[in-house]
Each structure stands twice: as structure tokens, then as C-alpha cells.
């Protein structure tokens, strides 16, 4: 029996970009001590207070089918959060609750793309993006950016979007840690209007801002009617396994995405949604507590990388990653990553896993305890110096 073209070509070269991560997990399973700086997952668990709220909700009976677009309380809480933080009036009808940001990204693209449409995204990119776009029937169009411009897309880069139907952007950015400034977001909004694009704005790292300010492009003039914002509690509340996120956009788009949810996910468990209402109710204090380890490690990294020029860090403005330029070693990011893993049992992600723009770079997730993180960075720098 043959499988569908759609599913077998989701990741056409058979490489999902995670090879080095899988290898490091195999080494750990075999008992080898690997410092893992690969995946974007906190080294803390979901806060006990959130788990207690989840338990209370489940024990209290919220275990049946929940309202498909999300519970009224959670849709209201998300709408309030977005209204307060962006200044754009947002009601529960502008909000669809999804099983994580990933499902939100898929729903958003399903809502705006016809089969064969061109869907733009910025390279370097979060590894699932092209597969998600193909899953929605689109032809992915990567927009190349440059390390010398801190991977911020330029107005001339965005001209390639002529004829496209959508553009997917992500700030604070995974994998680069860069936050798009007002000029970049302005250029993105102008390109969306000029080429009549839907803008999908992935804002799952909006609570991890170390430098500069997070700008939601939905708040820019004329953009609310053509922007779908994808959010998630995975990163902001260390709730990766709870699978809880949202899409915010025009009411008509949300209504159609609700219909899609009826025919795919059938919503998100009610007790998870109740826990999310509790967590959002804790406000910025809880978000700060969860972001604090990354803020600390960013400072540790700045010290560990000072006084040498073999490993050059891109400005770590937000999100839980450092993007390091290792081109002075003469190796590709993939070669550097493999050798670092074999020689020093330190696992990082090759820049090439995130597209062609980040070749010769590595992404370091700041997701291990401070002492191990600092030691790994010193080893990494010494290793790079030995190669250069
Ligand atoms: N967008 C970006 C940029 C991400 O890094 C991730 C997770 N690593 C997601 C979306 C999806 O996250 P989730 O489905 O857990 O909300």
C-alpha cells in the first residue's frame, strides 16, 4: 500500500534536523555522561502550584470533553493578557485554544493557505516550520538572512514574497535569540501589506526578553486584520508536556479554525485549561520566576565567552538560546557539533539544522544547571580555540 504524497514528503530529505540530538539521547541511554544543550526545554518541571490546580480541576470532574475552541475562562484570560500587553482590543472570540503552539501553527496555516500557495518563513527557522507549511499543502519559501545583520530580515529580502500568500515570523527567535526591532517589524508589516499576505507571528518566547522589547506585529497599524498570533504556555510556564497554546486573530478566522479543531483535535483537556487559567492568573511574577534561570545563564555565557574571538556570540536578546558563530574554526556547525559530542560529551545543535542562513554556527540551549552550563562553555571555547 502506498502512503500519501503529503505525509511522505513532509520532510523530503528524510532529515528532520534532529540527528545530533537523537545521537546524544542514545549516548545518555547507554549511560554516557552527556551535557545536553540541544532541545528547548527547561531543566525545571511545571510549578507545583500549577500541578495542584490541574489536580483540583481533574478531581473536581473536569475530565470530559471540553469546549472545542477553549473554555470561556481561558479564552478570556488569553484575550485579557493580549489586550494588556499589546494594546490591541482582544475578545474571547479572537482566541482559539490549541494543543500547544505547534498545533496553533498548523491551524493558522490551514486557515490561510490553499494547496500550492507559497508560504514564506524566515531562515534560520524553528525546525518544524517547513514541514508544517507542507502539511498545510503549501510550498515553503525560505527568506535568507545574514549573521552580519543579526539575522534580522531586511526590506530587500522581503521582496521575494511577491506572489506568496503568507509569511511566518518568530520574535524572540528560535534559534538565533534575536528580537526583531521596530525597523524590522515595520518592514515585515509593510511587506505583508504590499504583497497582501497573511502574517503568522509565532510569539511563544514573548516572556523571555533580556534586551530590547518584544513587538507583536498584530499591534502595528493595519495589521490586526491580517495577523494570526501563535502563543503557548510551553516556554512561558514550563508546561511543554501539557500541550497548551493558542491562536489569536480575526473572529472569522478563529471560527473556521474552531471548525478545523472539531474535525482534528477536538480541543484541549479541561483540567489542563483550568491549570492554564490558574497559571495566567499568577501574572508576570510567575513568568519571571520561570525565565530567571535563562536570564542568569545569559550573563554566565557573556563572561565565559569574553576575551576571545574564535567563538562569536550573536546578541542574546531573548529566548533560551545562544547562537554562536564558529566559522573561525573552519568547520561547519554540523562537523563542530559531532566532534564536540565525540570529544567532550557536550551536545549542541548545528546551525545547519535550522536552515542554510545559520551554516557555520551552533545553537546552545541554556537548559542545564548553571555550573554545568558554565563548564561546558569553557570547554567549548577551548575546543574551538584548539581548532582555529
Ligand atoms: N515555535 C517555536 C519557535 C518553538 O521553539 C516551539 C517549541 N520549541 C514551538 C513553536 C512549539 O511549541 P509548543 O508546541 O510546545 O507550544
mmCIF file of C-alpha atoms and ligand atoms in Angstrom:
data_model
loop_
_atom_site.group_PDB
_atom_site.id
_atom_site.type_symbol
_atom_site.label_atom_id
_atom_site.label_comp_id
_atom_site.label_asym_id
_atom_site.label_seq_id
_atom_site.Cartn_x
_atom_site.Cartn_y
_atom_site.Cartn_z
ATOM 1 C CA UNK A 1 0.000 0.000 0.000
ATOM 2 C CA UNK A 2 1.267 3.466 -0.761
ATOM 3 C CA UNK A 3 1.160 6.307 1.697
ATOM 4 C CA UNK A 4 0.117 9.807 0.717
ATOM 5 C CA UNK A 5 2.477 12.165 -1.051
ATOM 6 C CA UNK A 6 1.591 14.735 1.601
ATOM 7 C CA UNK A 7 2.817 12.628 4.513
ATOM 8 C CA UNK A 8 5.853 11.072 2.818
ATOM 9 C CA UNK A 9 7.189 14.438 1.629
ATOM 10 C CA UNK A 10 6.634 16.341 4.877
ATOM 11 C CA UNK A 11 10.424 16.315 5.476
ATOM 12 C CA UNK A 12 11.582 15.496 1.929
ATOM 13 C CA UNK A 13 15.242 14.674 2.561
ATOM 14 C CA UNK A 14 14.254 12.397 5.447
ATOM 15 C CA UNK A 15 16.280 14.643 7.751
ATOM 16 C CA UNK A 16 14.289 16.423 10.422
ATOM 17 C CA UNK A 17 17.407 18.282 11.635
ATOM 18 C CA UNK A 18 17.500 16.497 14.977
ATOM 19 C CA UNK A 19 20.173 13.833 14.165
ATOM 20 C CA UNK A 20 22.708 15.084 16.685
ATOM 21 C CA UNK A 21 20.059 15.324 19.383
ATOM 22 C CA UNK A 22 18.965 11.711 18.770
ATOM 23 C CA UNK A 23 22.609 10.587 18.940
ATOM 24 C CA UNK A 24 23.165 12.377 22.248
ATOM 25 C CA UNK A 25 19.986 10.772 23.656
ATOM 26 C CA UNK A 26 21.316 7.337 22.606
ATOM 27 C CA UNK A 27 24.603 8.040 24.381
ATOM 28 C CA UNK A 28 22.730 9.083 27.539
ATOM 29 C CA UNK A 29 20.595 5.924 27.333
ATOM 30 C CA UNK A 30 23.834 3.910 27.105
ATOM 31 C CA UNK A 31 24.977 5.528 30.353
ATOM 32 C CA UNK A 32 27.419 8.104 28.979
ATOM 33 C CA UNK A 33 27.568 11.466 30.779
ATOM 34 C CA UNK A 34 26.494 13.993 28.141
ATOM 35 C CA UNK A 35 25.895 17.689 28.858
ATOM 36 C CA UNK A 36 22.815 18.274 26.746
ATOM 37 C CA UNK A 37 22.377 21.779 25.365
ATOM 38 C CA UNK A 38 20.124 20.792 22.483
ATOM 39 C CA UNK A 39 16.369 20.868 22.959
ATOM 40 C CA UNK A 40 14.400 23.938 24.105
ATOM 41 C CA UNK A 41 13.110 22.501 27.328
ATOM 42 C CA UNK A 42 13.561 23.892 30.844
ATOM 43 C CA UNK A 43 15.577 21.997 33.415
ATOM 44 C CA UNK A 44 12.775 22.688 35.907
ATOM 45 C CA UNK A 45 9.396 20.959 35.989
ATOM 46 C CA UNK A 46 5.974 22.595 35.795
ATOM 47 C CA UNK A 47 5.479 24.587 39.009
ATOM 48 C CA UNK A 48 3.831 22.610 41.832
ATOM 49 C CA UNK A 49 1.116 25.269 42.176
ATOM 50 C CA UNK A 50 0.075 24.731 38.534
ATOM 51 C CA UNK A 51 0.028 20.957 39.012
ATOM 52 C CA UNK A 52 -2.144 21.382 42.108
ATOM 53 C CA UNK A 53 -4.605 23.479 40.091
ATOM 54 C CA UNK A 54 -4.599 20.764 37.416
ATOM 55 C CA UNK A 55 -5.263 18.084 40.028
ATOM 56 C CA UNK A 56 -8.052 20.096 41.647
ATOM 57 C CA UNK A 57 -9.723 20.532 38.257
ATOM 58 C CA UNK A 58 -9.425 16.855 37.311
ATOM 59 C CA UNK A 59 -10.538 15.610 40.733
ATOM 60 C CA UNK A 60 -13.392 18.115 40.588
ATOM 61 C CA UNK A 61 -14.694 16.442 37.453
ATOM 62 C CA UNK A 62 -13.355 18.493 34.522
ATOM 63 C CA UNK A 63 -12.333 15.311 32.682
ATOM 64 C CA UNK A 64 -14.959 15.110 29.951
ATOM 65 C CA UNK A 65 -14.877 16.720 26.516
ATOM 66 C CA UNK A 66 -14.086 20.377 26.961
ATOM 67 C CA UNK A 67 -15.459 23.202 24.841
ATOM 68 C CA UNK A 68 -13.681 22.830 21.466
ATOM 69 C CA UNK A 69 -12.462 26.443 20.998
ATOM 70 C CA UNK A 70 -11.374 26.532 24.638
ATOM 71 C CA UNK A 71 -13.151 27.167 27.923
ATOM 72 C CA UNK A 72 -14.710 30.629 28.249
ATOM 73 C CA UNK A 73 -12.424 31.333 31.240
ATOM 74 C CA UNK A 74 -9.211 30.514 29.378
ATOM 75 C CA UNK A 75 -10.209 32.326 26.196
ATOM 76 C CA UNK A 76 -10.994 35.364 28.370
ATOM 77 C CA UNK A 77 -7.677 35.079 30.249
ATOM 78 C CA UNK A 78 -5.701 34.893 26.987
ATOM 79 C CA UNK A 79 -7.707 37.779 25.482
ATOM 80 C CA UNK A 80 -7.040 39.913 28.586
ATOM 81 C CA UNK A 81 -3.315 39.079 28.558
ATOM 82 C CA UNK A 82 -3.007 40.021 24.877
ATOM 83 C CA UNK A 83 -5.094 43.207 25.253
ATOM 84 C CA UNK A 84 -2.998 44.362 28.210
ATOM 85 C CA UNK A 85 0.379 43.574 26.694
ATOM 86 C CA UNK A 86 -0.189 44.764 23.136
ATOM 87 C CA UNK A 87 -2.907 47.403 23.484
ATOM 88 C CA UNK A 88 -4.988 45.688 20.781
ATOM 89 C CA UNK A 89 -8.572 45.141 21.947
ATOM 90 C CA UNK A 90 -8.976 41.349 22.002
ATOM 91 C CA UNK A 91 -12.084 39.359 22.976
ATOM 92 C CA UNK A 92 -12.577 35.621 23.628
ATOM 93 C CA UNK A 93 -13.938 35.337 20.053
ATOM 94 C CA UNK A 94 -10.456 36.303 18.832
ATOM 95 C CA UNK A 95 -8.924 33.320 20.668
ATOM 96 C CA UNK A 96 -8.712 29.611 19.829
ATOM 97 C CA UNK A 97 -7.094 27.352 22.447
ATOM 98 C CA UNK A 98 -4.895 24.673 20.827
ATOM 99 C CA UNK A 99 -2.841 21.668 21.974
ATOM 100 C CA UNK A 100 0.394 23.682 22.060
ATOM 101 C CA UNK A 101 1.846 26.292 19.756
ATOM 102 C CA UNK A 102 2.717 23.602 17.221
ATOM 103 C CA UNK A 103 -0.963 22.771 16.619
ATOM 104 C CA UNK A 104 -1.631 26.522 16.524
ATOM 105 C CA UNK A 105 0.959 26.983 13.766
ATOM 106 C CA UNK A 106 -0.680 24.222 11.727
ATOM 107 C CA UNK A 107 -4.225 25.528 12.266
ATOM 108 C CA UNK A 108 -3.157 29.073 11.354
ATOM 109 C CA UNK A 109 -1.594 27.960 8.085
ATOM 110 C CA UNK A 110 -4.540 25.683 7.279
ATOM 111 C CA UNK A 111 -6.771 28.723 7.711
ATOM 112 C CA UNK A 112 -4.979 30.964 5.223
ATOM 113 C CA UNK A 113 -3.335 28.750 2.578
ATOM 114 C CA UNK A 114 -4.762 26.969 -0.430
ATOM 115 C CA UNK A 115 -2.967 23.907 -1.839
ATOM 116 C CA UNK A 116 0.042 25.038 -3.853
ATOM 117 C CA UNK A 117 0.226 28.519 -2.297
ATOM 118 C CA UNK A 118 3.658 29.883 -1.451
ATOM 119 C CA UNK A 119 4.244 30.295 2.289
ATOM 120 C CA UNK A 120 7.235 32.375 3.381
ATOM 121 C CA UNK A 121 9.276 31.892 6.545
ATOM 122 C CA UNK A 122 12.493 33.415 7.819
ATOM 123 C CA UNK A 123 15.696 31.329 7.670
ATOM 124 C CA UNK A 124 17.199 30.404 10.193
ATOM 125 C CA UNK A 125 13.967 28.877 11.452
ATOM 126 C CA UNK A 126 12.489 26.573 14.054
ATOM 127 C CA UNK A 127 12.967 23.097 12.565
ATOM 128 C CA UNK A 128 9.310 22.130 12.201
ATOM 129 C CA UNK A 129 8.320 25.171 10.109
ATOM 130 C CA UNK A 130 8.769 23.814 6.550
ATOM 131 C CA UNK A 131 7.049 20.526 7.460
ATOM 132 C CA UNK A 132 4.124 22.399 8.989
ATOM 133 C CA UNK A 133 3.764 24.520 5.852
ATOM 134 C CA UNK A 134 3.909 21.438 3.609
ATOM 135 C CA UNK A 135 1.372 19.732 5.855
ATOM 136 C CA UNK A 136 -0.990 22.616 5.104
ATOM 137 C CA UNK A 137 -0.444 21.975 1.376
ATOM 138 C CA UNK A 138 1.813 24.960 0.749
ATOM 139 C CA UNK A 139 5.179 25.372 -0.942
ATOM 140 C CA UNK A 140 7.610 26.690 1.700
ATOM 141 C CA UNK A 141 9.702 29.728 0.701
ATOM 142 C CA UNK A 142 12.701 30.408 2.995
ATOM 143 C CA UNK A 143 13.776 34.060 3.273
ATOM 144 C CA UNK A 144 17.537 34.128 3.775
ATOM 145 C CA UNK A 145 19.004 36.378 6.485
ATOM 146 C CA UNK A 146 22.619 37.117 7.485
ATOM 147 C CA UNK A 147 24.658 36.810 10.665
ATOM 148 C CA UNK A 148 26.217 40.219 9.917
ATOM 149 C CA UNK A 149 22.721 41.742 10.248
ATOM 150 C CA UNK A 150 21.961 39.662 13.360
ATOM 151 C CA UNK A 151 19.613 37.559 11.220
ATOM 152 C CA UNK A 152 17.028 40.387 11.092
ATOM 153 C CA UNK A 153 15.282 40.230 7.697
ATOM 154 C CA UNK A 154 15.808 43.354 5.587
ATOM 155 C CA UNK A 155 13.188 45.092 3.426
ATOM 156 C CA UNK A 156 15.016 43.949 0.255
ATOM 157 C CA UNK A 157 14.974 40.302 1.467
ATOM 158 C CA UNK A 158 11.194 40.501 1.851
ATOM 159 C CA UNK A 159 10.721 41.421 -1.835
ATOM 160 C CA UNK A 160 10.988 37.669 -2.537
ATOM 161 C CA UNK A 161 7.489 37.384 -1.027
ATOM 162 C CA UNK A 162 5.830 38.812 -4.152
ATOM 163 C CA UNK A 163 3.156 36.284 -5.121
ATOM 164 C CA UNK A 164 3.255 34.480 -1.739
ATOM 165 C CA UNK A 165 0.151 34.013 0.425
ATOM 166 C CA UNK A 166 1.650 34.171 3.912
ATOM 167 C CA UNK A 167 4.736 34.932 5.966
ATOM 168 C CA UNK A 168 5.700 33.235 9.230
ATOM 169 C CA UNK A 169 7.913 35.212 11.631
ATOM 170 C CA UNK A 170 9.213 34.409 15.108
ATOM 171 C CA UNK A 171 10.459 37.002 17.586
ATOM 172 C CA UNK A 172 12.007 36.458 20.132
ATOM 173 C CA UNK A 173 13.625 34.000 17.776
ATOM 174 C CA UNK A 174 14.477 30.353 17.973
ATOM 175 C CA UNK A 175 17.253 29.527 17.050
ATOM 176 C CA UNK A 176 19.039 32.902 16.987
ATOM 177 C CA UNK A 177 17.936 34.530 20.273
ATOM 178 C CA UNK A 178 17.431 37.760 18.326
ATOM 179 C CA UNK A 179 14.434 40.069 18.908
ATOM 180 C CA UNK A 180 13.209 41.968 15.866
ATOM 181 C CA UNK A 181 13.490 45.707 16.359
ATOM 182 C CA UNK A 182 10.913 48.311 15.322
ATOM 183 C CA UNK A 183 12.547 48.783 11.905
ATOM 184 C CA UNK A 184 12.453 45.045 11.141
ATOM 185 C CA UNK A 185 8.853 44.626 12.323
ATOM 186 C CA UNK A 186 7.902 47.732 10.340
ATOM 187 C CA UNK A 187 9.470 46.244 7.201
ATOM 188 C CA UNK A 188 7.633 42.967 7.818
ATOM 189 C CA UNK A 189 4.297 44.755 8.229
ATOM 190 C CA UNK A 190 4.952 46.840 5.089
ATOM 191 C CA UNK A 191 5.782 43.694 3.077
ATOM 192 C CA UNK A 192 2.629 41.960 4.353
ATOM 193 C CA UNK A 193 0.526 44.922 3.213
ATOM 194 C CA UNK A 194 2.323 45.408 -0.094
ATOM 195 C CA UNK A 195 2.054 41.738 -1.092
ATOM 196 C CA UNK A 196 -1.340 41.194 0.606
ATOM 197 C CA UNK A 197 -0.004 38.441 2.875
ATOM 198 C CA UNK A 198 -1.352 36.830 5.990
ATOM 199 C CA UNK A 199 1.238 37.262 8.713
ATOM 200 C CA UNK A 200 1.637 34.381 11.165
ATOM 201 C CA UNK A 201 3.501 35.661 14.225
ATOM 202 C CA UNK A 202 4.976 32.939 16.447
ATOM 203 C CA UNK A 203 5.339 34.627 19.840
ATOM 204 C CA UNK A 204 5.892 31.583 22.064
ATOM 205 C CA UNK A 205 9.007 33.220 23.612
ATOM 206 C CA UNK A 206 7.293 36.516 24.457
ATOM 207 C CA UNK A 207 8.146 36.258 28.174
ATOM 208 C CA UNK A 208 11.851 35.655 27.564
ATOM 209 C CA UNK A 209 13.085 39.140 26.732
ATOM 210 C CA UNK A 210 16.558 40.061 28.010
ATOM 211 C CA UNK A 211 17.317 43.106 25.891
ATOM 212 C CA UNK A 212 15.140 45.438 23.827
ATOM 213 C CA UNK A 213 11.363 44.995 23.730
ATOM 214 C CA UNK A 214 9.036 42.418 22.236
ATOM 215 C CA UNK A 215 6.882 43.918 19.481
ATOM 216 C CA UNK A 216 3.782 41.993 18.435
ATOM 217 C CA UNK A 217 3.206 42.862 14.765
ATOM 218 C CA UNK A 218 -0.563 42.490 15.281
ATOM 219 C CA UNK A 219 -0.342 45.808 17.141
ATOM 220 C CA UNK A 220 1.124 47.691 14.165
ATOM 221 C CA UNK A 221 -1.246 49.929 12.130
ATOM 222 C CA UNK A 222 -3.487 47.970 9.774
ATOM 223 C CA UNK A 223 -2.107 44.579 10.828
ATOM 224 C CA UNK A 224 -4.756 43.094 13.178
ATOM 225 C CA UNK A 225 -6.987 42.081 10.250
ATOM 226 C CA UNK A 226 -4.211 40.094 8.526
ATOM 227 C CA UNK A 227 -2.242 38.698 11.503
ATOM 228 C CA UNK A 228 -2.611 35.400 13.356
ATOM 229 C CA UNK A 229 -0.588 35.288 16.580
ATOM 230 C CA UNK A 230 0.523 31.876 17.868
ATOM 231 C CA UNK A 231 1.173 31.634 21.609
ATOM 232 C CA UNK A 232 1.952 28.862 24.040
ATOM 233 C CA UNK A 233 2.479 28.139 27.717
ATOM 234 C CA UNK A 234 5.283 25.679 26.955
ATOM 235 C CA UNK A 235 8.097 28.200 27.338
ATOM 236 C CA UNK A 236 6.455 30.894 29.483
ATOM 237 C CA UNK A 237 5.202 28.475 32.160
ATOM 238 C CA UNK A 238 7.404 25.387 31.706
ATOM 239 C CA UNK A 239 4.314 23.465 30.560
ATOM 240 C CA UNK A 240 5.785 21.770 27.473
ATOM 241 C CA UNK A 241 4.132 18.402 28.203
ATOM 242 C CA UNK A 242 0.709 19.885 28.928
ATOM 243 C CA UNK A 243 0.308 20.853 25.244
ATOM 244 C CA UNK A 244 -1.452 24.155 25.679
ATOM 245 C CA UNK A 245 -1.307 27.165 23.389
ATOM 246 C CA UNK A 246 -3.477 29.430 21.287
ATOM 247 C CA UNK A 247 -4.071 31.330 18.092
ATOM 248 C CA UNK A 248 -5.292 34.940 18.260
ATOM 249 C CA UNK A 249 -6.758 36.573 15.168
ATOM 250 C CA UNK A 250 -9.837 37.958 13.424
ATOM 251 C CA UNK A 251 -13.088 36.356 14.632
ATOM 252 C CA UNK A 252 -13.951 34.855 11.233
ATOM 253 C CA UNK A 253 -10.586 33.088 11.026
ATOM 254 C CA UNK A 254 -10.943 31.826 14.620
ATOM 255 C CA UNK A 255 -14.449 30.474 13.859
ATOM 256 C CA UNK A 256 -13.118 28.490 10.894
ATOM 257 C CA UNK A 257 -10.134 27.232 12.895
ATOM 258 C CA UNK A 258 -12.594 26.090 15.579
ATOM 259 C CA UNK A 259 -14.315 24.039 12.883
ATOM 260 C CA UNK A 260 -10.909 22.578 11.945
ATOM 261 C CA UNK A 261 -10.325 21.710 15.616
ATOM 262 C CA UNK A 262 -13.721 19.964 15.733
ATOM 263 C CA UNK A 263 -12.518 17.732 12.910
ATOM 264 C CA UNK A 264 -8.972 17.148 14.174
ATOM 265 C CA UNK A 265 -8.047 17.650 17.841
ATOM 266 C CA UNK A 266 -11.499 18.155 19.378
ATOM 267 C CA UNK A 267 -9.961 20.602 21.797
ATOM 268 C CA UNK A 268 -7.681 20.503 24.815
ATOM 269 C CA UNK A 269 -8.377 18.676 28.127
ATOM 270 C CA UNK A 270 -10.449 20.811 30.506
ATOM 271 C CA UNK A 271 -8.214 20.206 33.533
ATOM 272 C CA UNK A 272 -5.189 21.430 31.548
ATOM 273 C CA UNK A 273 -7.130 24.545 30.559
ATOM 274 C CA UNK A 274 -8.127 25.171 34.190
ATOM 275 C CA UNK A 275 -4.465 24.870 35.203
ATOM 276 C CA UNK A 276 -3.617 27.360 32.447
ATOM 277 C CA UNK A 277 -6.203 29.834 33.796
ATOM 278 C CA UNK A 278 -4.591 29.500 37.217
ATOM 279 C CA UNK A 279 -1.078 29.967 35.783
ATOM 280 C CA UNK A 280 -2.018 33.043 33.742
ATOM 281 C CA UNK A 281 -3.717 34.448 36.851
ATOM 282 C CA UNK A 282 -0.348 34.401 38.619
ATOM 283 C CA UNK A 283 0.739 37.090 36.160
ATOM 284 C CA UNK A 284 4.231 38.237 35.352
ATOM 285 C CA UNK A 285 5.708 37.202 38.715
ATOM 286 C CA UNK A 286 5.442 33.502 37.829
ATOM 287 C CA UNK A 287 6.653 34.127 34.268
ATOM 288 C CA UNK A 288 9.704 35.959 35.626
ATOM 289 C CA UNK A 289 10.462 33.087 38.009
ATOM 290 C CA UNK A 290 10.416 30.634 35.091
ATOM 291 C CA UNK A 291 12.511 32.890 32.852
ATOM 292 C CA UNK A 292 15.065 33.704 35.597
ATOM 293 C CA UNK A 293 17.454 30.750 35.029
ATOM 294 C CA UNK A 294 17.902 31.753 31.361
ATOM 295 C CA UNK A 295 18.497 35.375 32.303
ATOM 296 C CA UNK A 296 21.182 34.205 34.753
ATOM 297 C CA UNK A 297 22.858 31.851 32.282
ATOM 298 C CA UNK A 298 22.927 34.501 29.603
ATOM 299 C CA UNK A 299 25.103 36.557 31.988
ATOM 300 C CA UNK A 300 27.252 33.483 32.719
ATOM 301 C CA UNK A 301 27.723 32.975 28.971
ATOM 302 C CA UNK A 302 28.717 36.609 28.407
ATOM 303 C CA UNK A 303 31.549 36.127 30.922
ATOM 304 C CA UNK A 304 32.594 32.703 29.629
ATOM 305 C CA UNK A 305 32.816 33.982 26.040
ATOM 306 C CA UNK A 306 34.635 37.242 26.858
ATOM 307 C CA UNK A 307 38.269 37.849 25.941
ATOM 308 C CA UNK A 308 38.459 35.641 22.833
ATOM 309 C CA UNK A 309 37.307 35.950 19.237
ATOM 310 C CA UNK A 310 37.175 32.373 17.944
ATOM 311 C CA UNK A 311 33.595 31.842 19.149
ATOM 312 C CA UNK A 312 31.466 34.923 18.419
ATOM 313 C CA UNK A 313 28.054 35.212 20.064
ATOM 314 C CA UNK A 314 25.121 36.818 18.312
ATOM 315 C CA UNK A 315 23.368 39.305 20.647
ATOM 316 C CA UNK A 316 21.386 37.089 23.043
ATOM 317 C CA UNK A 317 18.333 39.338 23.290
ATOM 318 C CA UNK A 318 15.657 36.773 24.080
ATOM 319 C CA UNK A 319 14.537 33.123 24.176
ATOM 320 C CA UNK A 320 16.501 30.317 25.803
ATOM 321 C CA UNK A 321 19.283 30.006 23.216
ATOM 322 C CA UNK A 322 22.694 31.341 22.272
ATOM 323 C CA UNK A 323 23.682 31.412 18.625
ATOM 324 C CA UNK A 324 27.446 31.058 18.313
ATOM 325 C CA UNK A 325 29.437 31.744 15.153
ATOM 326 C CA UNK A 326 32.206 29.102 14.959
ATOM 327 C CA UNK A 327 33.322 29.802 11.377
ATOM 328 C CA UNK A 328 36.817 30.749 12.645
ATOM 329 C CA UNK A 329 37.356 27.022 13.371
ATOM 330 C CA UNK A 330 36.978 26.219 9.653
ATOM 331 C CA UNK A 331 34.312 23.631 10.476
ATOM 332 C CA UNK A 332 30.633 23.560 9.625
ATOM 333 C CA UNK A 333 28.208 23.703 12.546
ATOM 334 C CA UNK A 334 27.419 20.021 11.948
ATOM 335 C CA UNK A 335 31.091 18.958 11.982
ATOM 336 C CA UNK A 336 31.792 21.065 15.053
ATOM 337 C CA UNK A 337 28.757 19.601 16.836
ATOM 338 C CA UNK A 338 29.685 15.996 16.039
ATOM 339 C CA UNK A 339 33.277 16.486 17.162
ATOM 340 C CA UNK A 340 32.299 18.335 20.332
ATOM 341 C CA UNK A 341 29.954 15.475 21.213
ATOM 342 C CA UNK A 342 32.557 12.779 20.500
ATOM 343 C CA UNK A 343 35.463 14.560 22.187
ATOM 344 C CA UNK A 344 33.828 16.270 25.148
ATOM 345 C CA UNK A 345 30.361 14.718 25.507
ATOM 346 C CA UNK A 346 28.702 18.124 25.000
ATOM 347 C CA UNK A 347 25.649 18.174 22.723
ATOM 348 C CA UNK A 348 24.633 21.348 20.873
ATOM 349 C CA UNK A 349 22.548 21.856 17.738
ATOM 350 C CA UNK A 350 24.279 22.557 14.395
ATOM 351 C CA UNK A 351 23.162 25.851 12.836
ATOM 352 C CA UNK A 352 22.530 23.908 9.619
ATOM 353 C CA UNK A 353 19.623 22.146 11.380
ATOM 354 C CA UNK A 354 17.806 25.486 11.196
ATOM 355 C CA UNK A 355 18.403 26.269 7.517
ATOM 356 C CA UNK A 356 21.195 27.488 5.289
ATOM 357 C CA UNK A 357 21.488 31.004 6.789
ATOM 358 C CA UNK A 358 22.964 29.703 10.069
ATOM 359 C CA UNK A 359 25.648 27.482 8.493
ATOM 360 C CA UNK A 360 28.897 27.677 10.435
ATOM 361 C CA UNK A 361 27.002 28.384 13.660
ATOM 362 C CA UNK A 362 25.815 26.307 16.589
ATOM 363 C CA UNK A 363 22.792 26.811 18.811
ATOM 364 C CA UNK A 364 23.360 26.336 22.520
ATOM 365 C CA UNK A 365 20.261 25.873 24.669
ATOM 366 C CA UNK A 366 20.735 27.411 28.128
ATOM 367 C CA UNK A 367 18.885 24.497 29.655
ATOM 368 C CA UNK A 368 21.244 22.884 32.132
ATOM 369 C CA UNK A 369 22.228 23.941 35.648
ATOM 370 C CA UNK A 370 24.458 26.979 35.982
ATOM 371 C CA UNK A 371 27.678 25.175 36.972
ATOM 372 C CA UNK A 372 27.458 22.538 34.224
ATOM 373 C CA UNK A 373 26.494 25.229 31.715
ATOM 374 C CA UNK A 374 29.483 27.397 32.601
ATOM 375 C CA UNK A 375 31.881 24.432 32.499
ATOM 376 C CA UNK A 376 30.517 23.335 29.107
ATOM 377 C CA UNK A 377 31.019 26.823 27.651
ATOM 378 C CA UNK A 378 34.636 26.969 28.856
ATOM 379 C CA UNK A 379 35.282 23.536 27.310
ATOM 380 C CA UNK A 380 33.561 24.576 24.078
ATOM 381 C CA UNK A 381 35.683 27.733 23.771
ATOM 382 C CA UNK A 382 38.924 25.854 24.469
ATOM 383 C CA UNK A 383 37.914 23.193 21.913
ATOM 384 C CA UNK A 384 37.216 25.879 19.281
ATOM 385 C CA UNK A 385 40.499 27.646 20.053
ATOM 386 C CA UNK A 386 42.331 24.352 19.542
ATOM 387 C CA UNK A 387 40.789 24.025 16.080
ATOM 388 C CA UNK A 388 41.288 27.609 14.914
HETATM 389 N N1 LIG B 1 7.559 27.845 17.953
HETATM 390 C C1 LIG B 1 8.847 27.869 18.332
HETATM 391 C C2 LIG B 1 9.723 28.944 17.806
HETATM 392 C C3 LIG B 1 9.348 26.877 19.183
HETATM 393 O O1 LIG B 1 10.633 26.917 19.548
HETATM 394 C C4 LIG B 1 8.474 25.871 19.647
HETATM 395 C C5 LIG B 1 8.945 24.749 20.540
HETATM 396 N N2 LIG B 1 10.281 24.518 20.631
HETATM 397 C C6 LIG B 1 7.143 25.907 19.216
HETATM 398 C C7 LIG B 1 6.712 26.907 18.379
HETATM 399 C C8 LIG B 1 6.138 24.890 19.624
HETATM 400 O O2 LIG B 1 5.994 24.789 20.992
HETATM 401 P P1 LIG B 1 4.751 24.107 21.685
HETATM 402 O O3 LIG B 1 4.034 23.289 20.666
HETATM 403 O O4 LIG B 1 5.321 23.285 22.778
HETATM 404 O O5 LIG B 1 3.920 25.235 22.183
#
